[in-house]
Amino acid sequence: MLTTPTQLQTTRLAAKIKSLLRDAIVSGKLPKGQLLLETHVANLTGSSRGPIKQAFAELHGEGMISRFDGRGFVVGGSADSVIREPITARSLGLDDREAGGLKERAWENVYDPVESELIRCALYGHFRINEHELASHYGVSRTVTHDVLMHAQVNGLIVKDERSRWYSVSLDENRVNYLYELREHLEPVALSKAAEVIPTKELEQVDGRLVDALRRYPNLPADGLDELELDLHVRCLSYCPNPELVEALKRTRCIMIFGKHLFGREIAFPNEEPFFNEHRRIVDAMMRRDKADVAQEARAHLLKAREKVLDRVRYSRSMKTTLDLPYIKEVGPEGLLRDESRQ
């Protein structure tokens, strides 16, 4: 049966709501025993009941919320007392101005294609990004493009200089090594801390998706590897109770973004499965709550991944092509635009 646009929109919105609720629970913004009602969440997100029901059902299946003798759900597996005070926008990590408008995050509609173009900028040179031209190119407001660029900045794709001009950040061999050095120091620690609190059911689901991918490989969709990378390196990692570790690792996501837009499209899947068994060993250690083994397996995985990514980046940079985009200009070695440097 084909998925209709309405069903797809419902699924995507449910995923957003689930992510908001899960992050709020893990961070403690939604404490154990907090009452969750569809009406409250609907008012804060601007969603209909369908996506909220779906998000609640998935969180309940993972053991993050539970039913009780009353209407709705409560945070945690069980609660001696129920906190009945309605949740707020800040409880979900939303600004007050975002309340009621989760569906209206317009930047998300254009972010993926811009991200794909920015990763090519990172591979092929050093570029200045014109925010006004970007807005015109995609037919959106400057507010939308600003949100897009801010998100790309968090993911380590671009930076802003002292004059508020945006530039791509080169993804060359040196930067890959620097980013992996950061990951190899911080990520094993973060994952071992996450292992203490992440629900077993969620880990079982992650492992199940890896087993399914092993069975089907290489017959996976182009974004199949990216989703499996996100499972461990973003979703499981988000359970780390130290938010500073999680925040510090966000800038390294450009490595995964590189694979997301090129694997299965411009770069063929490798002949052998790329990381599934390595991820399974980490997940298995997390299910056993063996922090030392989690850290050891994660470090071994990252050391192998570094060499693979370096090879792919070298290959991609050797295939340099002209980027014909109206909102970027290549920057020369002295920090000038190419046409400025010729004057």
mmCIF file of C-alpha atoms in Angstrom:
data_model
loop_
_atom_site.group_PDB
_atom_site.id
_atom_site.type_symbol
_atom_site.label_atom_id
_atom_site.label_comp_id
_atom_site.label_asym_id
_atom_site.label_seq_id
_atom_site.Cartn_x
_atom_site.Cartn_y
_atom_site.Cartn_z
ATOM 1 C CA MET A 1 0.000 0.000 0.000
ATOM 2 C CA LEU A 2 1.342 3.443 -0.967
ATOM 3 C CA THR A 3 1.936 6.015 1.741
ATOM 4 C CA THR A 4 -0.141 9.138 1.166
ATOM 5 C CA PRO A 5 1.299 12.661 1.711
ATOM 6 C CA THR A 6 -0.995 13.051 4.730
ATOM 7 C CA GLN A 7 0.257 9.808 6.283
ATOM 8 C CA LEU A 8 3.860 10.848 5.635
ATOM 9 C CA GLN A 9 3.268 14.234 7.259
ATOM 10 C CA THR A 10 1.681 12.528 10.289
ATOM 11 C CA THR A 11 4.650 10.164 10.639
ATOM 12 C CA ARG A 12 7.184 12.989 10.411
ATOM 13 C CA LEU A 13 5.296 15.133 12.926
ATOM 14 C CA ALA A 14 4.963 12.174 15.300
ATOM 15 C CA ALA A 15 8.734 11.658 15.085
ATOM 16 C CA LYS A 16 9.334 15.327 15.930
ATOM 17 C CA ILE A 17 6.965 15.197 18.899
ATOM 18 C CA LYS A 18 8.498 11.953 20.147
ATOM 19 C CA SER A 19 11.984 13.475 19.888
ATOM 20 C CA LEU A 20 10.889 16.583 21.804
ATOM 21 C CA LEU A 21 9.291 14.533 24.571
ATOM 22 C CA ARG A 22 12.157 12.043 24.814
ATOM 23 C CA ASP A 23 14.797 14.793 24.980
ATOM 24 C CA ALA A 24 12.762 16.618 27.639
ATOM 25 C CA ILE A 25 12.452 13.417 29.700
ATOM 26 C CA VAL A 26 16.150 12.555 29.403
ATOM 27 C CA SER A 27 17.220 16.109 30.322
ATOM 28 C CA GLY A 28 14.856 16.206 33.298
ATOM 29 C CA LYS A 29 12.743 19.053 31.937
ATOM 30 C CA LEU A 30 9.851 16.602 32.218
ATOM 31 C CA PRO A 31 10.358 14.986 35.645
ATOM 32 C CA LYS A 32 9.292 11.516 36.692
ATOM 33 C CA GLY A 33 5.588 11.497 37.469
ATOM 34 C CA GLN A 34 4.756 14.427 35.165
ATOM 35 C CA LEU A 35 1.296 14.005 33.644
ATOM 36 C CA LEU A 36 1.206 14.044 29.844
ATOM 37 C CA LEU A 37 -2.102 14.765 28.152
ATOM 38 C CA GLU A 38 -2.749 14.915 24.418
ATOM 39 C CA THR A 39 -4.489 18.279 24.834
ATOM 40 C CA HIS A 40 -1.482 19.898 26.512
ATOM 41 C CA VAL A 41 0.985 18.606 23.919
ATOM 42 C CA ALA A 42 -1.382 19.599 21.082
ATOM 43 C CA ASN A 43 -1.566 23.173 22.380
ATOM 44 C CA LEU A 44 2.219 23.428 22.590
ATOM 45 C CA THR A 45 3.041 21.875 19.214
ATOM 46 C CA GLY A 46 0.078 22.895 17.048
ATOM 47 C CA SER A 47 -0.468 19.245 16.192
ATOM 48 C CA SER A 48 -3.655 17.255 15.830
ATOM 49 C CA ARG A 49 -4.249 14.235 18.082
ATOM 50 C CA GLY A 50 -3.043 11.596 15.582
ATOM 51 C CA PRO A 51 0.717 12.339 15.674
ATOM 52 C CA ILE A 52 0.577 12.787 19.462
ATOM 53 C CA LYS A 53 -1.130 9.412 19.948
ATOM 54 C CA GLN A 54 1.560 7.813 17.781
ATOM 55 C CA ALA A 55 4.389 9.508 19.719
ATOM 56 C CA PHE A 56 2.857 8.507 23.070
ATOM 57 C CA ALA A 57 2.427 4.894 21.904
ATOM 58 C CA GLU A 58 6.084 4.638 20.849
ATOM 59 C CA LEU A 59 7.374 6.208 24.066
ATOM 60 C CA HIS A 60 5.132 3.864 26.076
ATOM 61 C CA GLY A 61 6.500 0.896 24.143
ATOM 62 C CA GLU A 62 10.028 2.022 25.050
ATOM 63 C CA GLY A 63 9.133 2.314 28.724
ATOM 64 C CA MET A 64 9.736 6.054 28.919
ATOM 65 C CA ILE A 65 6.127 6.826 29.873
ATOM 66 C CA SER A 66 3.457 4.653 31.488
ATOM 67 C CA ARG A 67 -0.268 4.482 32.029
ATOM 68 C CA PHE A 68 -1.774 5.048 35.457
ATOM 69 C CA ASP A 69 -5.187 5.148 37.119
ATOM 70 C CA GLY A 70 -6.306 8.216 35.245
ATOM 71 C CA ARG A 71 -6.391 9.897 31.847
ATOM 72 C CA GLY A 72 -3.141 10.263 29.899
ATOM 73 C CA PHE A 73 0.369 9.023 30.689
ATOM 74 C CA VAL A 74 3.001 9.800 33.294
ATOM 75 C CA VAL A 75 6.746 10.124 32.774
ATOM 76 C CA GLY A 76 8.697 7.052 33.896
ATOM 77 C CA GLY A 77 7.887 3.414 34.357
ATOM 78 C CA SER A 78 5.712 4.164 37.368
ATOM 79 C CA ALA A 79 5.092 7.044 39.737
ATOM 80 C CA ASP A 80 4.143 7.244 43.407
ATOM 81 C CA SER A 81 2.664 10.691 42.841
ATOM 82 C CA VAL A 82 1.438 12.468 39.714
ATOM 83 C CA ILE A 83 2.499 16.012 38.825
ATOM 84 C CA ARG A 84 -0.699 17.427 37.345
ATOM 85 C CA GLU A 85 0.495 20.947 36.569
ATOM 86 C CA PRO A 86 0.260 21.479 32.781
ATOM 87 C CA ILE A 87 3.556 21.325 30.896
ATOM 88 C CA THR A 88 4.907 24.470 29.219
ATOM 89 C CA ALA A 89 6.807 25.247 26.025
ATOM 90 C CA ARG A 90 10.015 25.345 28.038
ATOM 91 C CA SER A 91 9.225 21.874 29.398
ATOM 92 C CA LEU A 92 9.668 20.644 25.828
ATOM 93 C CA GLY A 93 12.756 22.736 25.146
ATOM 94 C CA LEU A 94 10.786 25.182 22.969
ATOM 95 C CA ASP A 95 11.000 28.959 23.080
ATOM 96 C CA ASP A 96 7.744 30.652 24.012
ATOM 97 C CA ARG A 97 7.498 32.006 20.465
ATOM 98 C CA GLU A 98 7.666 28.439 19.097
ATOM 99 C CA ALA A 99 4.702 27.218 21.149
ATOM 100 C CA GLY A 100 1.828 26.115 18.947
ATOM 101 C CA GLY A 101 3.934 26.206 15.813
ATOM 102 C CA LEU A 102 5.882 22.968 15.543
ATOM 103 C CA LYS A 103 4.333 22.317 12.133
ATOM 104 C CA GLU A 104 5.423 25.763 10.956
ATOM 105 C CA ARG A 105 9.178 25.286 11.190
ATOM 106 C CA ALA A 106 9.600 26.324 7.583
ATOM 107 C CA TRP A 107 13.394 25.984 7.608
ATOM 108 C CA GLU A 108 13.040 22.201 7.793
ATOM 109 C CA ASN A 109 11.415 22.172 4.335
ATOM 110 C CA VAL A 110 14.572 23.501 2.660
ATOM 111 C CA TYR A 111 17.302 22.360 5.029
ATOM 112 C CA ASP A 112 18.154 19.006 3.387
ATOM 113 C CA PRO A 113 18.917 20.372 -0.108
ATOM 114 C CA VAL A 114 20.920 23.266 1.377
ATOM 115 C CA GLU A 115 22.816 20.833 3.605
ATOM 116 C CA SER A 116 23.658 18.716 0.559
ATOM 117 C CA GLU A 117 25.036 21.772 -1.238
ATOM 118 C CA LEU A 118 27.003 22.934 1.813
ATOM 119 C CA ILE A 119 28.701 19.549 2.219
ATOM 120 C CA ARG A 120 29.916 19.875 -1.379
ATOM 121 C CA CYS A 121 31.201 23.356 -0.594
ATOM 122 C CA ALA A 122 33.109 21.821 2.321
ATOM 123 C CA LEU A 123 34.622 19.175 0.038
ATOM 124 C CA TYR A 124 35.499 21.338 -2.956
ATOM 125 C CA GLY A 125 36.894 24.567 -1.517
ATOM 126 C CA HIS A 126 36.259 27.561 0.709
ATOM 127 C CA PHE A 127 33.106 29.543 -0.054
ATOM 128 C CA ARG A 128 31.255 32.591 1.212
ATOM 129 C CA ILE A 129 27.494 32.084 1.544
ATOM 130 C CA ASN A 130 25.226 35.019 0.709
ATOM 131 C CA GLU A 131 22.163 34.793 2.935
ATOM 132 C CA HIS A 132 20.068 37.119 0.749
ATOM 133 C CA GLU A 133 20.842 35.138 -2.422
ATOM 134 C CA LEU A 134 20.103 31.873 -0.613
ATOM 135 C CA ALA A 135 16.661 33.173 0.364
ATOM 136 C CA SER A 136 15.995 34.286 -3.211
ATOM 137 C CA HIS A 137 17.228 30.981 -4.681
ATOM 138 C CA TYR A 138 14.789 28.950 -2.569
ATOM 139 C CA GLY A 139 11.965 31.501 -2.553
ATOM 140 C CA VAL A 140 11.865 31.778 1.241
ATOM 141 C CA SER A 141 12.249 34.570 3.766
ATOM 142 C CA ARG A 142 15.545 35.701 5.294
ATOM 143 C CA THR A 143 14.247 34.413 8.621
ATOM 144 C CA VAL A 144 13.979 30.911 7.154
ATOM 145 C CA THR A 145 17.467 30.997 5.612
ATOM 146 C CA HIS A 146 18.926 32.354 8.834
ATOM 147 C CA ASP A 147 17.439 29.381 10.713
ATOM 148 C CA VAL A 148 18.837 27.021 8.062
ATOM 149 C CA LEU A 149 22.323 28.498 8.366
ATOM 150 C CA MET A 150 22.237 28.493 12.154
ATOM 151 C CA HIS A 151 21.400 24.774 12.071
ATOM 152 C CA ALA A 152 24.223 24.146 9.596
ATOM 153 C CA GLN A 153 26.573 26.019 11.913
ATOM 154 C CA VAL A 154 25.645 23.750 14.852
ATOM 155 C CA ASN A 155 26.459 20.740 12.640
ATOM 156 C CA GLY A 156 29.932 22.115 11.856
ATOM 157 C CA LEU A 157 29.314 22.892 8.178
ATOM 158 C CA ILE A 158 29.731 26.677 8.252
ATOM 159 C CA VAL A 159 31.045 29.486 10.443
ATOM 160 C CA LYS A 160 30.303 33.187 10.807
ATOM 161 C CA ASP A 161 33.097 35.796 10.926
ATOM 162 C CA GLU A 162 33.275 38.973 12.984
ATOM 163 C CA ARG A 163 31.373 40.853 10.253
ATOM 164 C CA SER A 164 28.510 38.322 10.342
ATOM 165 C CA ARG A 165 29.434 36.791 6.992
ATOM 166 C CA TRP A 166 28.904 33.049 6.523
ATOM 167 C CA TYR A 167 31.664 30.752 5.226
ATOM 168 C CA SER A 168 31.849 27.039 4.528
ATOM 169 C CA VAL A 169 34.340 25.029 6.584
ATOM 170 C CA SER A 170 36.632 22.852 4.495
ATOM 171 C CA LEU A 171 36.271 19.107 5.053
ATOM 172 C CA ASP A 172 39.795 17.994 4.189
ATOM 173 C CA GLU A 173 42.064 15.306 5.640
ATOM 174 C CA ASN A 174 43.299 17.560 8.441
ATOM 175 C CA ARG A 175 39.798 18.427 9.592
ATOM 176 C CA VAL A 176 38.635 14.798 9.445
ATOM 177 C CA ASN A 177 41.565 13.851 11.675
ATOM 178 C CA TYR A 178 40.829 16.703 14.093
ATOM 179 C CA LEU A 179 37.154 15.755 14.321
ATOM 180 C CA TYR A 180 37.902 12.081 14.876
ATOM 181 C CA GLU A 181 40.442 12.973 17.552
ATOM 182 C CA LEU A 182 37.647 14.850 19.327
ATOM 183 C CA ARG A 183 35.228 11.954 18.884
ATOM 184 C CA GLU A 184 37.749 9.346 20.048
ATOM 185 C CA HIS A 185 38.280 11.261 23.292
ATOM 186 C CA LEU A 186 34.672 12.194 24.072
ATOM 187 C CA GLU A 187 32.252 9.767 22.423
ATOM 188 C CA PRO A 188 33.309 6.555 24.245
ATOM 189 C CA VAL A 189 32.818 8.409 27.530
ATOM 190 C CA ALA A 190 29.457 9.829 26.460
ATOM 191 C CA LEU A 191 28.148 6.455 25.256
ATOM 192 C CA SER A 192 29.288 4.700 28.417
ATOM 193 C CA LYS A 193 27.393 7.285 30.479
ATOM 194 C CA ALA A 194 24.335 6.893 28.235
ATOM 195 C CA ALA A 195 24.452 3.128 28.845
ATOM 196 C CA GLU A 196 23.506 3.715 32.465
ATOM 197 C CA VAL A 197 20.126 5.267 31.639
ATOM 198 C CA ILE A 198 18.994 4.328 28.143
ATOM 199 C CA PRO A 199 15.943 1.984 28.199
ATOM 200 C CA THR A 200 16.710 -1.615 27.247
ATOM 201 C CA LYS A 201 13.724 -1.617 24.881
ATOM 202 C CA GLU A 202 15.225 1.195 22.849
ATOM 203 C CA LEU A 203 18.545 -0.627 22.583
ATOM 204 C CA GLU A 204 16.722 -3.764 21.465
ATOM 205 C CA GLN A 205 15.022 -1.765 18.725
ATOM 206 C CA VAL A 206 18.366 -0.318 17.582
ATOM 207 C CA ASP A 207 19.853 -3.815 17.478
ATOM 208 C CA GLY A 208 16.832 -5.108 15.588
ATOM 209 C CA ARG A 209 17.307 -2.483 12.889
ATOM 210 C CA LEU A 210 20.971 -3.469 12.573
ATOM 211 C CA VAL A 211 20.074 -7.159 12.239
ATOM 212 C CA ASP A 212 17.532 -6.285 9.545
ATOM 213 C CA ALA A 213 20.110 -4.162 7.699
ATOM 214 C CA LEU A 214 22.628 -7.010 7.806
ATOM 215 C CA ARG A 215 20.041 -9.325 6.287
ATOM 216 C CA ARG A 216 19.155 -6.913 3.494
ATOM 217 C CA TYR A 217 22.548 -5.383 2.718
ATOM 218 C CA PRO A 218 23.392 -3.940 0.198
ATOM 219 C CA ASN A 219 19.724 -3.602 -0.798
ATOM 220 C CA LEU A 220 19.125 -0.559 1.381
ATOM 221 C CA PRO A 221 17.697 2.858 0.521
ATOM 222 C CA ALA A 222 20.197 5.678 -0.044
ATOM 223 C CA ASP A 223 19.500 7.086 3.420
ATOM 224 C CA GLY A 224 19.575 3.680 5.102
ATOM 225 C CA LEU A 225 23.137 3.965 6.414
ATOM 226 C CA ASP A 226 22.499 7.466 7.735
ATOM 227 C CA GLU A 227 19.536 6.324 9.825
ATOM 228 C CA LEU A 228 21.626 3.552 11.379
ATOM 229 C CA GLU A 229 24.450 6.011 12.123
ATOM 230 C CA LEU A 230 21.958 8.347 13.788
ATOM 231 C CA ASP A 231 20.641 5.490 15.925
ATOM 232 C CA LEU A 232 23.923 5.104 17.789
ATOM 233 C CA HIS A 233 25.798 8.372 17.357
ATOM 234 C CA VAL A 234 22.875 10.744 17.927
ATOM 235 C CA ARG A 235 19.825 9.003 19.437
ATOM 236 C CA CYS A 236 21.643 6.691 21.878
ATOM 237 C CA LEU A 237 24.221 9.391 22.583
ATOM 238 C CA SER A 238 21.441 11.838 23.518
ATOM 239 C CA TYR A 239 20.857 9.812 26.696
ATOM 240 C CA CYS A 240 24.245 10.883 28.055
ATOM 241 C CA PRO A 241 23.411 12.770 31.272
ATOM 242 C CA ASN A 242 26.268 15.242 30.645
ATOM 243 C CA PRO A 243 24.821 17.807 28.187
ATOM 244 C CA GLU A 244 28.225 19.441 27.658
ATOM 245 C CA LEU A 245 29.597 16.226 26.156
ATOM 246 C CA VAL A 246 26.614 15.925 23.821
ATOM 247 C CA GLU A 247 26.903 19.580 22.767
ATOM 248 C CA ALA A 248 30.648 19.336 22.121
ATOM 249 C CA LEU A 249 30.096 16.350 19.816
ATOM 250 C CA LYS A 250 27.501 18.103 17.652
ATOM 251 C CA ARG A 251 30.152 19.808 15.523
ATOM 252 C CA THR A 252 31.451 16.402 14.466
ATOM 253 C CA ARG A 253 28.142 15.522 12.807
ATOM 254 C CA CYS A 254 29.402 16.921 9.487
ATOM 255 C CA ILE A 255 31.248 13.590 9.113
ATOM 256 C CA MET A 256 27.929 11.714 9.138
ATOM 257 C CA ILE A 257 26.297 14.387 6.965
ATOM 258 C CA PHE A 258 29.015 13.738 4.361
ATOM 259 C CA GLY A 259 27.977 10.084 4.174
ATOM 260 C CA LYS A 260 24.267 10.904 4.266
ATOM 261 C CA HIS A 261 24.366 12.886 1.015
ATOM 262 C CA LEU A 262 26.967 10.872 -0.920
ATOM 263 C CA PHE A 263 26.553 7.205 0.075
ATOM 264 C CA GLY A 264 24.290 5.286 -2.275
ATOM 265 C CA ARG A 265 24.263 8.297 -4.586
ATOM 266 C CA GLU A 266 27.751 9.384 -5.666
ATOM 267 C CA ILE A 267 29.675 6.789 -3.656
ATOM 268 C CA ALA A 268 28.661 3.129 -3.936
ATOM 269 C CA PHE A 269 27.978 1.117 -0.807
ATOM 270 C CA PRO A 270 31.072 -0.919 0.148
ATOM 271 C CA ASN A 271 31.117 -4.602 -0.771
ATOM 272 C CA GLU A 272 31.034 -5.629 2.887
ATOM 273 C CA GLU A 273 28.717 -4.200 5.519
ATOM 274 C CA PRO A 274 30.319 -0.941 6.705
ATOM 275 C CA PHE A 275 29.757 -0.829 10.476
ATOM 276 C CA PHE A 276 26.696 -2.869 11.486
ATOM 277 C CA ASN A 277 28.533 -5.525 13.522
ATOM 278 C CA GLU A 278 30.689 -2.880 15.205
ATOM 279 C CA HIS A 279 27.543 -1.010 16.242
ATOM 280 C CA ARG A 280 25.980 -4.242 17.468
ATOM 281 C CA ARG A 281 28.947 -4.891 19.773
ATOM 282 C CA ILE A 282 28.576 -1.404 21.269
ATOM 283 C CA VAL A 283 24.815 -1.839 21.685
ATOM 284 C CA ASP A 284 25.330 -5.256 23.275
ATOM 285 C CA ALA A 285 27.726 -3.740 25.816
ATOM 286 C CA MET A 286 25.200 -0.989 26.509
ATOM 287 C CA MET A 287 22.475 -3.571 27.147
ATOM 288 C CA ARG A 288 24.810 -5.303 29.616
ATOM 289 C CA ARG A 289 25.468 -1.888 31.241
ATOM 290 C CA ASP A 290 29.195 -2.639 30.936
ATOM 291 C CA LYS A 291 30.598 0.898 30.750
ATOM 292 C CA ALA A 292 34.211 -0.184 30.251
ATOM 293 C CA ASP A 293 33.257 -2.476 27.353
ATOM 294 C CA VAL A 294 31.065 0.254 25.797
ATOM 295 C CA ALA A 295 34.004 2.671 25.819
ATOM 296 C CA GLN A 296 36.418 0.051 24.456
ATOM 297 C CA GLU A 297 34.115 -1.032 21.595
ATOM 298 C CA ALA A 298 33.242 2.565 20.735
ATOM 299 C CA ARG A 299 36.901 3.572 20.571
ATOM 300 C CA ALA A 300 37.762 0.586 18.361
ATOM 301 C CA HIS A 301 34.851 1.446 16.054
ATOM 302 C CA LEU A 302 35.899 5.092 15.716
ATOM 303 C CA LEU A 303 39.517 4.184 14.938
ATOM 304 C CA LYS A 304 38.339 1.979 12.054
ATOM 305 C CA ALA A 305 35.813 4.567 10.893
ATOM 306 C CA ARG A 306 38.450 7.308 10.723
ATOM 307 C CA GLU A 307 40.449 5.489 8.026
ATOM 308 C CA LYS A 308 37.349 4.658 5.999
ATOM 309 C CA VAL A 309 36.108 8.263 6.062
ATOM 310 C CA LEU A 310 39.564 9.605 5.136
ATOM 311 C CA ASP A 311 39.584 7.359 2.055
ATOM 312 C CA ARG A 312 36.107 8.536 1.038
ATOM 313 C CA VAL A 313 36.919 12.193 1.567
ATOM 314 C CA ARG A 314 40.104 11.875 -0.524
ATOM 315 C CA TYR A 315 38.086 10.232 -3.295
ATOM 316 C CA SER A 316 35.329 12.846 -3.181
ATOM 317 C CA ARG A 317 37.763 15.779 -3.172
ATOM 318 C CA SER A 318 39.554 14.298 -6.198
ATOM 319 C CA MET A 319 36.249 14.408 -8.112
ATOM 320 C CA LYS A 320 35.967 18.202 -7.706
ATOM 321 C CA THR A 321 33.335 19.785 -9.918
ATOM 322 C CA THR A 322 32.199 23.385 -10.409
ATOM 323 C CA LEU A 323 29.438 24.406 -8.012
ATOM 324 C CA ASP A 324 26.991 26.549 -9.946
ATOM 325 C CA LEU A 325 24.982 28.069 -7.111
ATOM 326 C CA PRO A 326 23.979 31.745 -7.067
ATOM 327 C CA TYR A 327 24.404 32.113 -3.313
ATOM 328 C CA ILE A 328 28.053 30.972 -3.011
ATOM 329 C CA LYS A 329 31.330 32.556 -4.080
ATOM 330 C CA GLU A 330 34.680 30.809 -3.805
ATOM 331 C CA VAL A 331 37.162 32.448 -1.457
ATOM 332 C CA GLY A 332 40.850 32.653 -2.343
ATOM 333 C CA PRO A 333 43.841 31.935 -0.098
ATOM 334 C CA GLU A 334 43.903 35.516 1.184
ATOM 335 C CA GLY A 335 40.259 35.427 2.230
ATOM 336 C CA LEU A 336 39.104 37.391 -0.852
ATOM 337 C CA LEU A 337 36.404 36.309 -3.251
ATOM 338 C CA ARG A 338 37.894 34.894 -6.441
ATOM 339 C CA ASP A 339 36.648 37.786 -8.579
ATOM 340 C CA GLU A 340 37.934 40.305 -5.984
ATOM 341 C CA SER A 341 41.403 38.715 -6.003
ATOM 342 C CA ARG A 342 41.702 39.244 -9.757
ATOM 343 C CA GLN A 343 41.200 43.012 -9.511
#
